[in-house]
Short mmCIF file of C-alpha atoms in Angstrom, two decimals:
data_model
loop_
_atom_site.label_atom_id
_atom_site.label_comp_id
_atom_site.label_asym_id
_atom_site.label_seq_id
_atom_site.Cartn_x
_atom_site.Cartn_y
_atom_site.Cartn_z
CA UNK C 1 87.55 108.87 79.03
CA UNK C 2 88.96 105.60 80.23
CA UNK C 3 92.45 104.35 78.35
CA UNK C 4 91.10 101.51 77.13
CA UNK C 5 87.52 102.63 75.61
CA UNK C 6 86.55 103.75 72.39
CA UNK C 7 86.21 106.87 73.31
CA UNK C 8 89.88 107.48 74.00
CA UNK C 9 90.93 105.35 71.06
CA UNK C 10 89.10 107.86 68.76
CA UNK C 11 90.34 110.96 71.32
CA UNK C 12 94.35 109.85 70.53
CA UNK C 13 94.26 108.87 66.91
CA UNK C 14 92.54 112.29 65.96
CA UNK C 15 95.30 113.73 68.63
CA UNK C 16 98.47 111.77 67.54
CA UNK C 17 97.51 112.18 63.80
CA UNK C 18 96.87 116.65 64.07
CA UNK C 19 100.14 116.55 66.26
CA UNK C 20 102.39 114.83 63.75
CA UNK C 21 100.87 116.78 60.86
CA UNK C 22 101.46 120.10 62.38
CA UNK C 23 104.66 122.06 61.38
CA UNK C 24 104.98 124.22 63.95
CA UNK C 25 106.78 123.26 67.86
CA UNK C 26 104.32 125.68 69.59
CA UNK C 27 101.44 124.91 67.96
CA UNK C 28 102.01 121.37 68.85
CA UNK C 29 102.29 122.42 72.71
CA UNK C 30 99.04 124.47 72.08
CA UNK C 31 97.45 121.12 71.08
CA UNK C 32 98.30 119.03 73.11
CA UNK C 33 97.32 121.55 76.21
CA UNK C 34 94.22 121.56 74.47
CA UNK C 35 93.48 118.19 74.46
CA UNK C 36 94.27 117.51 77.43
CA UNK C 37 92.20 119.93 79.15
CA UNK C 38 89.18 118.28 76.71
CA UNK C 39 90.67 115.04 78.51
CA UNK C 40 90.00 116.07 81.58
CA UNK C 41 86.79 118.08 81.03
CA UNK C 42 84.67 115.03 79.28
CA UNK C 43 84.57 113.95 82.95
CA UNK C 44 84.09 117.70 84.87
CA UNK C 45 84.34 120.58 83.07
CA UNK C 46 83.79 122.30 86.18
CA UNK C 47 86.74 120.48 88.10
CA UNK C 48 88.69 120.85 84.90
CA UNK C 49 88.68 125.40 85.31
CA UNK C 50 89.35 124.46 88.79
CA UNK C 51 92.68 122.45 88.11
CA UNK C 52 93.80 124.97 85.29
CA UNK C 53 92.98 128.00 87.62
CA UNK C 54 95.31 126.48 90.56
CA UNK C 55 97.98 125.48 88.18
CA UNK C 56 98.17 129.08 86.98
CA UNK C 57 98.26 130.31 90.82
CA UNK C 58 101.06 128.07 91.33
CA UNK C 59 102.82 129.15 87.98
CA UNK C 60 102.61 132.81 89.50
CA UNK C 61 104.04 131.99 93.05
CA UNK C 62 106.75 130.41 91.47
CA UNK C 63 107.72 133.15 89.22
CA UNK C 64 107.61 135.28 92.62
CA UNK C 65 109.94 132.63 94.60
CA UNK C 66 112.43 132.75 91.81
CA UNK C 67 112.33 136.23 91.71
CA UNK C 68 112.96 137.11 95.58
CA UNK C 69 115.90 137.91 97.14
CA UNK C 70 114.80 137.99 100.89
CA UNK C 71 114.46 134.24 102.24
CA UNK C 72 111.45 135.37 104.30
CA UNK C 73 109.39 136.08 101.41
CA UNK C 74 110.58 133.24 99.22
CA UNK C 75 109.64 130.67 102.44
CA UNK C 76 106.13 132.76 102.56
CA UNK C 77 105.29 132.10 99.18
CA UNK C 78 106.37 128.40 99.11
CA UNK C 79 103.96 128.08 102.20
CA UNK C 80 101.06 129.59 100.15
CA UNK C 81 101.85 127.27 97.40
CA UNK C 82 102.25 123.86 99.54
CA UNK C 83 99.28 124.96 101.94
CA UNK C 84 97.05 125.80 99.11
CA UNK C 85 98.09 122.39 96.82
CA UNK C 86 97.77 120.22 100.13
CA UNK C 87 94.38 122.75 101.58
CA UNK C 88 93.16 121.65 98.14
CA UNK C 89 93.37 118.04 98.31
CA UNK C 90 92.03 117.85 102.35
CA UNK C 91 89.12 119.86 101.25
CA UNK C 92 87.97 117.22 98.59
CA UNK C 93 89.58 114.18 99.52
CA UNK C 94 89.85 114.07 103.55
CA UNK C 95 87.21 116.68 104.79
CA UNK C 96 84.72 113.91 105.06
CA UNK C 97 86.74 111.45 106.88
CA UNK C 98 88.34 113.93 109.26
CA UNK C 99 84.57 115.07 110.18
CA UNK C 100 83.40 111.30 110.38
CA UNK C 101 86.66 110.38 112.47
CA UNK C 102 85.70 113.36 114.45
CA UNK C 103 82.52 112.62 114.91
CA UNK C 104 82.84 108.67 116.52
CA UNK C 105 85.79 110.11 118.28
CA UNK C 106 83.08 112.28 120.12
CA UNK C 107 80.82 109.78 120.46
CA UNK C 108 82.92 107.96 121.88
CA UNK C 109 83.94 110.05 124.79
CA UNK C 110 79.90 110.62 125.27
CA UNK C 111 79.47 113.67 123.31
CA UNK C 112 76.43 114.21 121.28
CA UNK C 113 77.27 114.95 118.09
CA UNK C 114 76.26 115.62 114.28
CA UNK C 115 78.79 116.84 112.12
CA UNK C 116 77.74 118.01 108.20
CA UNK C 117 78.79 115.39 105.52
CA UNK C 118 80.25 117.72 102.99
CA UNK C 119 79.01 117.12 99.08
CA UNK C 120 81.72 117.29 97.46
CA UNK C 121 83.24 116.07 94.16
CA UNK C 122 86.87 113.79 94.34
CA UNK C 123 88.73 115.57 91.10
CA UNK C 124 90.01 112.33 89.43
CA UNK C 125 93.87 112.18 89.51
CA UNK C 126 94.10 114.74 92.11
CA UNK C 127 96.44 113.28 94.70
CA UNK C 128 98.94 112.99 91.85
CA UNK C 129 98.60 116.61 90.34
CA UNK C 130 99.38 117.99 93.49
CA UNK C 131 102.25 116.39 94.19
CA UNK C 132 103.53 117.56 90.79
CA UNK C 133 102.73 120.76 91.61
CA UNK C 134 104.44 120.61 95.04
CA UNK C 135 107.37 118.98 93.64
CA UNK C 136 107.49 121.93 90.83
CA UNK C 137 107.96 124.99 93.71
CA UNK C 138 109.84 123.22 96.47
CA UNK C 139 112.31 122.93 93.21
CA UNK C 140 112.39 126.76 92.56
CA UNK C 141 112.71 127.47 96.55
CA UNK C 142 115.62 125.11 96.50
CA UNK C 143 117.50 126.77 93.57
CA UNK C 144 117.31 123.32 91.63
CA UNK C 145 115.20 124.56 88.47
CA UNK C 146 114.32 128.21 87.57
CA UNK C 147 111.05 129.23 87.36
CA UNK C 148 109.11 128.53 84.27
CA UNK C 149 108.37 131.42 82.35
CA UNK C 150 106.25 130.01 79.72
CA UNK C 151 102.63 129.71 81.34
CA UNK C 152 101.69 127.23 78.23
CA UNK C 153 104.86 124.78 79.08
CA UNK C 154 104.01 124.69 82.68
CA UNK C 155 100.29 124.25 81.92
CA UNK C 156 101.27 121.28 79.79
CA UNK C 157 103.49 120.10 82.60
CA UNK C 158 100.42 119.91 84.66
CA UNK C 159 97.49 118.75 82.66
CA UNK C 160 99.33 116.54 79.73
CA UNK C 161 97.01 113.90 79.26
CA UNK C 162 98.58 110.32 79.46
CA UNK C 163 100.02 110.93 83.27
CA UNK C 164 97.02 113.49 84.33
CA UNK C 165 95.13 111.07 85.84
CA UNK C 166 97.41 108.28 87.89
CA UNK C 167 101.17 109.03 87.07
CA UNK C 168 103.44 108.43 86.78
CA UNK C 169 104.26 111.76 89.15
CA UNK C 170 106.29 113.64 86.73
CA UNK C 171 109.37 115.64 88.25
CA UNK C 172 109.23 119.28 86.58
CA UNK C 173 113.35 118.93 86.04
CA UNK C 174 112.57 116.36 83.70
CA UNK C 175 109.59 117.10 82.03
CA UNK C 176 109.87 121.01 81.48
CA UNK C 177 112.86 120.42 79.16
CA UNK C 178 111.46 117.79 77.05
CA UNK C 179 108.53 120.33 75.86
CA UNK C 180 111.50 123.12 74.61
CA UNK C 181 113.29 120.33 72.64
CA UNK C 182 112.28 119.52 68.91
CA UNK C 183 109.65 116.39 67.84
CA UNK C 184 111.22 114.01 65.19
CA UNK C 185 109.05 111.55 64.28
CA UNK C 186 110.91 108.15 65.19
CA UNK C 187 110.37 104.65 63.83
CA UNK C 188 111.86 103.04 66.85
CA UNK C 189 110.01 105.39 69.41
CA UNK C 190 107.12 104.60 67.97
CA UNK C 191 107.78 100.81 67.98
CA UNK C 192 108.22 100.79 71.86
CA UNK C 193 105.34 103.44 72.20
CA UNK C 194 102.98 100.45 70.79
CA UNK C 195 104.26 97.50 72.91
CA UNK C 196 104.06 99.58 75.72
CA UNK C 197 100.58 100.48 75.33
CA UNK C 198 99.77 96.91 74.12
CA UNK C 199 101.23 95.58 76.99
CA UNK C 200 99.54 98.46 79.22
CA UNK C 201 96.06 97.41 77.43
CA UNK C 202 96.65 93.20 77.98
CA UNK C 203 97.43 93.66 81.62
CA UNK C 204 94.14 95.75 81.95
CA UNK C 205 91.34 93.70 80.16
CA UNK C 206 93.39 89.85 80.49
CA UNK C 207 94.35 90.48 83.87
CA UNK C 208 93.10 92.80 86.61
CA UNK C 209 89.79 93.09 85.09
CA UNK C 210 89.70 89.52 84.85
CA UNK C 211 91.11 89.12 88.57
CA UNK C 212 88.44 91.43 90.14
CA UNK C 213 85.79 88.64 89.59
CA UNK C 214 87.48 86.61 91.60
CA UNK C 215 88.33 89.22 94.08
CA UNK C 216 85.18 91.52 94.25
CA UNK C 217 82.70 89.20 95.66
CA UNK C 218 84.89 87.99 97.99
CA UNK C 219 86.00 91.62 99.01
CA UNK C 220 82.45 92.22 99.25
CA UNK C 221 81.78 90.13 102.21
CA UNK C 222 84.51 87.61 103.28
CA UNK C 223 82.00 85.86 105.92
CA UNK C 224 80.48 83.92 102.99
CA UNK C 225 83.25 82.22 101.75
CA UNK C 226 85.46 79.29 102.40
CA UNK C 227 89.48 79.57 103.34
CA UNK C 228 90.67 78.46 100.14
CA UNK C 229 88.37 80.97 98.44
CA UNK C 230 89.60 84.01 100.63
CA UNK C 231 93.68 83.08 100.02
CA UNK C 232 92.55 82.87 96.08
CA UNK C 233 91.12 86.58 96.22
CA UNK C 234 93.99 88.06 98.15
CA UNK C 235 96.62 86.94 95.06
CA UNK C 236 93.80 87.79 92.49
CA UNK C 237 93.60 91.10 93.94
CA UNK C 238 97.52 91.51 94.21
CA UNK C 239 97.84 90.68 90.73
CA UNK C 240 94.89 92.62 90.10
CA UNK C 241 96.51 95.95 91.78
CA UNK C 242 99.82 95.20 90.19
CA UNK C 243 98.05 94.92 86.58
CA UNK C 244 95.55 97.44 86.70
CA UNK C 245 98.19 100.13 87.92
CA UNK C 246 101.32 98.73 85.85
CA UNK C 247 99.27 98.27 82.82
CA UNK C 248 98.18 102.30 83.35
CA UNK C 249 101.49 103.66 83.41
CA UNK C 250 102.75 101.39 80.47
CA UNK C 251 99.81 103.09 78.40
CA UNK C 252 100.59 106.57 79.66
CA UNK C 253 104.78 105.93 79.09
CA UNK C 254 103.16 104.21 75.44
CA UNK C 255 101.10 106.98 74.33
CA UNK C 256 103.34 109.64 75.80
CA UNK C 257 106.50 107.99 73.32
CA UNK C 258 104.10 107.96 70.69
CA UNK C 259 104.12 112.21 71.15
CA UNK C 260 107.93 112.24 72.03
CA UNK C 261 107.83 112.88 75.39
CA UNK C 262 109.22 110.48 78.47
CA UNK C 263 107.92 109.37 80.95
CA UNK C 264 109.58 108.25 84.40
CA UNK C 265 109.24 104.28 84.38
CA UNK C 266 106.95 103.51 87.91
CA UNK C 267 107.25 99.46 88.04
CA UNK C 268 110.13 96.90 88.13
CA UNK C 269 108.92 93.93 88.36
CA UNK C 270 107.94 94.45 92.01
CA UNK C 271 107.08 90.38 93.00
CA UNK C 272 110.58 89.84 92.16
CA UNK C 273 111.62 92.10 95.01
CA UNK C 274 113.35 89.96 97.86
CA UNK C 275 112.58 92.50 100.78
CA UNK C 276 109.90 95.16 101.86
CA UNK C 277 112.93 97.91 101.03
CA UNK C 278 113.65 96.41 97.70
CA UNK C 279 109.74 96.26 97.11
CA UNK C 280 109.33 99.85 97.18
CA UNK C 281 112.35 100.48 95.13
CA UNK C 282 109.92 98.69 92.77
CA UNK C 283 107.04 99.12 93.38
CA UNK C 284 105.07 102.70 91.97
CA UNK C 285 108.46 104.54 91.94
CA UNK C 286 107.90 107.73 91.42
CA UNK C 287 105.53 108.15 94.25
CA UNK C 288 108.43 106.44 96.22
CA UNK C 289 110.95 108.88 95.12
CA UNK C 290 108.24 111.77 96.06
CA UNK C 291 107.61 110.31 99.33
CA UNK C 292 111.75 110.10 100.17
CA UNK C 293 112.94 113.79 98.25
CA UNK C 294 110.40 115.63 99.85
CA UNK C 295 109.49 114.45 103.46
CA UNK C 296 111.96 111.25 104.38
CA UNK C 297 114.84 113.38 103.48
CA UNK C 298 113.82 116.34 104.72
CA UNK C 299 112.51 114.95 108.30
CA UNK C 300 115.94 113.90 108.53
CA UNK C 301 115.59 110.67 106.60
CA UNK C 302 118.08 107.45 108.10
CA UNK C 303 120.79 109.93 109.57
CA UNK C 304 119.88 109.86 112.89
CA UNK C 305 119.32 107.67 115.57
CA UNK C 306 117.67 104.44 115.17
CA UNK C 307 114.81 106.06 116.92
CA UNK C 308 114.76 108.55 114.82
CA UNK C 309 115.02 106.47 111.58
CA UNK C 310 111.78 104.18 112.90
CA UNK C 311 109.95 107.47 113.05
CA UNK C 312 110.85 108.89 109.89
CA UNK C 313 109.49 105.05 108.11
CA UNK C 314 106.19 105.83 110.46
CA UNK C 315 105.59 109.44 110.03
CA UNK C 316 105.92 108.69 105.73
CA UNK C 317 104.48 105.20 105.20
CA UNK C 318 101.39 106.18 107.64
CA UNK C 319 101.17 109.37 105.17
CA UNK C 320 101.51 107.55 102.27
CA UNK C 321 98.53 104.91 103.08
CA UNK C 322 96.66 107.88 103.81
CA UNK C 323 97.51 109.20 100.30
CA UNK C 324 95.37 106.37 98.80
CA UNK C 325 92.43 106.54 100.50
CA UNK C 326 90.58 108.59 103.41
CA UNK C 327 90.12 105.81 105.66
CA UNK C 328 91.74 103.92 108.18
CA UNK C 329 92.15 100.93 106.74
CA UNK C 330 94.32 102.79 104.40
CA UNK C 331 96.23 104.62 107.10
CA UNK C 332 96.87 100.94 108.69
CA UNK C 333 98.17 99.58 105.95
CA UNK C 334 100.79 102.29 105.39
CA UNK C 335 101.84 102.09 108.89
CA UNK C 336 102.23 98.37 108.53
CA UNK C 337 104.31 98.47 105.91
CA UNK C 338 106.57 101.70 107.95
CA UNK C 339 106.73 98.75 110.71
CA UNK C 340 108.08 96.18 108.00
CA UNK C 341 110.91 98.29 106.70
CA UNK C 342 111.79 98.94 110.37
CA UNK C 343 111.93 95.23 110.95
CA UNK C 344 113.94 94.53 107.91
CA UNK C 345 116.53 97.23 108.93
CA UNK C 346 117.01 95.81 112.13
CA UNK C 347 116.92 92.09 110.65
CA UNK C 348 119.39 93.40 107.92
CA UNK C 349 122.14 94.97 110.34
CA UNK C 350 121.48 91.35 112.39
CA UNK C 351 122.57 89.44 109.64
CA UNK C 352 125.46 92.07 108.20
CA UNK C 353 126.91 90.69 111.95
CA UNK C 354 126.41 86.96 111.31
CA UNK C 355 128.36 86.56 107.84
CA UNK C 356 126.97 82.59 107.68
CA UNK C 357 122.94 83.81 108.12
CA UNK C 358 123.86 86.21 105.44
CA UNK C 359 125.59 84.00 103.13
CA UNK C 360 122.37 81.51 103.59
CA UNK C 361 119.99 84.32 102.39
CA UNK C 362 122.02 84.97 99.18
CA UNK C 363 121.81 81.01 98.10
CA UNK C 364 118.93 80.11 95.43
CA UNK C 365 116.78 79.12 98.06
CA UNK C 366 117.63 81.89 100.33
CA UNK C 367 116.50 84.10 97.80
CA UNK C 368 113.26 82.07 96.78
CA UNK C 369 112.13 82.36 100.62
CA UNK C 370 112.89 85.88 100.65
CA UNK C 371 110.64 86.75 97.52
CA UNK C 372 108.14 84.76 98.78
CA UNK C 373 107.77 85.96 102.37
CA UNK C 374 107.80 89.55 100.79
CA UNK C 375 104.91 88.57 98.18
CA UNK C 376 103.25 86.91 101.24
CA UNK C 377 103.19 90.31 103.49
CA UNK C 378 101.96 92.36 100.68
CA UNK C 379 99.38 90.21 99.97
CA UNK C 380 98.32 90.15 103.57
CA UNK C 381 98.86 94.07 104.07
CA UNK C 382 96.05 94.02 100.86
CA UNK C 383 93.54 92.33 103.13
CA UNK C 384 93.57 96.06 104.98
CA UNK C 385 94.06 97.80 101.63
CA UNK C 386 91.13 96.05 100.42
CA UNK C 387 88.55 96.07 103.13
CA UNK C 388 86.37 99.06 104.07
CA UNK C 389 86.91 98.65 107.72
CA UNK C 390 89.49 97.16 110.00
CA UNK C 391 86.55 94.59 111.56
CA UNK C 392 85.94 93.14 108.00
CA UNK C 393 89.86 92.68 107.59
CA UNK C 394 89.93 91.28 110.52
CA UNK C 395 87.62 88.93 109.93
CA UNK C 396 89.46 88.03 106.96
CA UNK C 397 92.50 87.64 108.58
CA UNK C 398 90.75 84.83 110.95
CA UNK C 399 89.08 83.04 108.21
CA UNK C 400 92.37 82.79 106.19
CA UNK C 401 94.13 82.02 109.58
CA UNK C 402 91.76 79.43 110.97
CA UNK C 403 89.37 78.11 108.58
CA UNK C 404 86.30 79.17 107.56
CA UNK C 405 83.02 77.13 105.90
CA UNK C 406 81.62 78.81 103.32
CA UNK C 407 81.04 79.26 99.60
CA UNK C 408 84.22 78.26 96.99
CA UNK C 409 85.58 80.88 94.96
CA UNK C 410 83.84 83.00 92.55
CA UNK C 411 85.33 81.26 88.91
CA UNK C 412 88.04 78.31 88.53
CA UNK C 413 90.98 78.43 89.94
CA UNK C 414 92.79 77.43 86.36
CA UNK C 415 92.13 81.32 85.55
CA UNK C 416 93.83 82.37 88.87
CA UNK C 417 96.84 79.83 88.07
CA UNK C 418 97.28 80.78 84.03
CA UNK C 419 97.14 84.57 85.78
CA UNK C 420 100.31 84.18 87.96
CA UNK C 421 101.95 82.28 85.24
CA UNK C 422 101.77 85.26 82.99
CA UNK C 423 103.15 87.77 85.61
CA UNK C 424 105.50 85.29 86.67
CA UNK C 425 107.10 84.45 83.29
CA UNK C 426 106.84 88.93 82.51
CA UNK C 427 108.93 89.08 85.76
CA UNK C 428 111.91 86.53 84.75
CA UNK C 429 111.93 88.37 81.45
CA UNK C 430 112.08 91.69 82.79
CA UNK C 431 114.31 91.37 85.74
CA UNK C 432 116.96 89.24 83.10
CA UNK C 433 116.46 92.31 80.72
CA UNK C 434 115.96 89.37 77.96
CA UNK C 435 112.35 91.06 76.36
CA UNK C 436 113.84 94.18 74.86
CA UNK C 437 116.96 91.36 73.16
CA UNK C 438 113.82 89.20 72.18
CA UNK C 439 111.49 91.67 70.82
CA UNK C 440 114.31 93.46 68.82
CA UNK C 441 115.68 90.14 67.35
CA UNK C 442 111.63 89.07 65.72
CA UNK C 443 111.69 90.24 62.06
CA UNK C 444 109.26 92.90 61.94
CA UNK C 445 106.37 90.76 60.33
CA UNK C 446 106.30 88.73 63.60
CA UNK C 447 106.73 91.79 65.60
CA UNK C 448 103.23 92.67 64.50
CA UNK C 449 101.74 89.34 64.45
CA UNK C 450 102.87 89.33 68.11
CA UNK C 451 101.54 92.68 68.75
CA UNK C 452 97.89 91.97 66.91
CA UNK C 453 97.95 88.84 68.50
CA UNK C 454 98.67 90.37 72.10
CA UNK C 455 95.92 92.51 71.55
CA UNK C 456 93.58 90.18 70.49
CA UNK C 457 93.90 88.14 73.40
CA UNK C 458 93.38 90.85 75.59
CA UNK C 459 90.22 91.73 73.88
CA UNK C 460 89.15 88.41 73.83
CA UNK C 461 89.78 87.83 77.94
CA UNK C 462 88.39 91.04 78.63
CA UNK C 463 85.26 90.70 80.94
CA UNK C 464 81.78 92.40 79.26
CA UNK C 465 81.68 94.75 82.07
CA UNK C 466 84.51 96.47 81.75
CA UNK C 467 86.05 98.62 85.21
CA UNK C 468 87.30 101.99 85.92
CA UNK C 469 91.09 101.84 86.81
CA UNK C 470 91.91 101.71 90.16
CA UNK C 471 94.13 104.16 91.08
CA UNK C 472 91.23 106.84 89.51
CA UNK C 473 89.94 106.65 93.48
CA UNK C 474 93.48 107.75 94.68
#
């Protein structure tokens, strides 16, 4: 039930329209829990008993951590929780790859080998879920948050709908409270519950879906295309990720205001970013904040040595590539960008010690270069992201490098251009904070011109073959 299909648009009005009616707090939570497990099972009902029967397992082991006194048991039953959410997600996301990788790894060293090719099902959403889950107990072991006692609040927690399938990863601290606290029904909210998913819905159809003809064929096999055509696919598929992700969560935080509940913002106008570091303080920031709370910080995180530090970025980044895919492409990427942030630490503390290099980078066009050699390495770390094997990236990588003959790009480059405009114009207004001052300051009339207009547009741009969103595959 994709966000931006009819099917959904039906799914939330009947939703948003029975919630609002209703009288009654609990019955509200009752709905929603229900709807969201229809959510989920109009995909796999199957996967969808699976999910809920975990969730209550991890409700349970909770209640039993919170309970304990002896530290023995309450580390025991925080292993069964965090081996079982992680055993979970290996089984049907990395099994495969792990008996593939095993398998050329064999072959390699001479070995004759077959290994099974497991058929299994990928639960949509599940690398996200489980993190919630995981963030949820290690919580209750640390004394942060009691235990949940109401299994309907914590199911909620879990399965509600608009983050369910790719975030943002909701923190338990902040959620859990928000489903005891009373529903008001709020002009306002409601007002920035639209743009949101307006602007969620334009970046979707306008944008990425409009990028990935540009990108896919090129993606597809870079050997038939010219230079110029593979540098135009890498942007369109940067702005392509950044829209198709960005304009999720703004739908999810959107629909979720429209229901009273929060959502943790995930993107800050990450091209504006003028280092790797500052990047991911941008970039999808709540698996960020995951990835640092619960293994930087704990594998000692940038106390120790410098050695130390530079394994930390590894150990995490490598693990996070690996979070988006089970390949090695993936796992490449993330360890390329661990290698950046080591780089810019050590270029950082180079320049805190030469105050005239330092004043340089803060100047206008000190910070112009800096955004635009971090734009250029992400785009370039997407060339691995992108490709299904670290030959055909590589192969990119000389064809962008050194020329290559070839077919021109997929559409006109005018569509590309008017693309990048449009982010680059949403990033000056979001990083001046000057949108909320502008929107607020229209009459409301215009405010909904704007708004039907907006949409329009994006209907109107929206390819005929409309695509799945792309973190569903992570």
């Amino acid at each position: 039930m994709l966000f931006c299909s009819q099917q959904f648009v039906a799914f939330f009005a009947v939703v948003f329209a029975a919630y609002w009616i209703l009288p009654w707090p609990r019955a509200r939570v009752w709905l929603l829990l229900v709807a969201s497990y229809v959510f989920y099972a109009s995909w796999n009902s199957g996967l969808a008993i699976l999910i809920c029967f975990t969730t209550v397992v991890d409700y349970w082991l909770a209640r039993g951590i919170d309970a304990a006194s002896s530290p023995r048991l309450r580390k025991a039953l925080l292993a069964v929780s965090v081996v079982g959410n992680l055993g979970l997600l290996a089984y049907f996301k990395y099994a495969n790859f792990f008996l593939r990788s095993l398998e050329s790894a064999l072959h390699a060293a001479g070995a004759q080998a077959a290994l099974p090719v497991l058929s299994v099902i990928l639960p949509i959403g599940i690398s996200f879920y489980t993190f919630e889950a995981i963030n949820y107990t290690v919580d209750v072991y640390r004394r942060r948050i009691p235990a949940e006692r109401s299994l309907p609040d914590f199911l909620l927690f879990i399965l509600f709908f608009p983050h369910m399938i790719a975030g943002p990863i909701v923190r338990a601290a902040d959620f859990l409270p928000q489903i005891r606290r009373p529903k008001r029904w709020s002009w306002l909210r409601a007002n920035l519950g639209v743009q949101l998913l307006i602007l969620g819905v334009f970046k979707k159809l306008a944008i990425a879906d409009r990028m990935a003809i540009f990108a896919d064929p090129v993606f597809a096999d870079p050997t038939q295309f010219r230079t110029t055509a593979l540098w135009m696919a890498t942007f369109a598929y940067a702005l392509q990720v950044y829209c198709d992700f960005s304009g999720y969560s703004d739908i999810a935080l959107g629909t979720a205001h429209l229901l009273g509940y929060k959502l943790a913002q995930n993107f800050n106008a990450p091209f504006a970013a003028r280092n790797i570091a500052d990047f991911w303080r941008r970039w999808h920031m709540s698996l960020g904040s995951w990835f640092r709370d619960y293994l930087f910080v704990p594998l000692g995180g940038s106390r120790g040595s410098e050695w130390t530090t530079a394994r930390n970025y590894l150990i995490v980044f490598t693990l996070c590539g690996l979070w988006h895919g089970a390949n090695w492409p993936m796992v490449a990427w993330g360890a390329l960008h661990g290698l950046m942030l080591i780089v810019h630490r050590h270029f950082h503390r180079f320049c805190e010690r030469r105050p005239r290099l330092a004043a340089l980078w803060g100047t206008p066009w000190g910070t112009a270069s800096a955004v635009a050699l971090t734009i250029a390495f992400f785009c370039a770390s997407l060339v691995v992201f992108r490709n299904q094997s670290l030959g055909a990236a590589g192969q990119m990588f000389v064809g962008m490098a050194f020329g290559a003959a070839g077919r021109g790009p997929p559409i006109n480059g005018t569509v590309l251009a008017f693309a990048i405009g449009v982010v680059a114009i949403g990033h000056v207004a979001s990083v001046r904070a000057r949108w909320p001052r502008w929107v607020a300051a229209w009459p409301s009339p215009i405010r909904g011109l704007a708004l039907a207009a907006t949409m329009s547009v994006a209907l109107l741009l929206a390819p005929a073959a409309g695509q799945a969103f792309i973190y569903f595959h992570f």
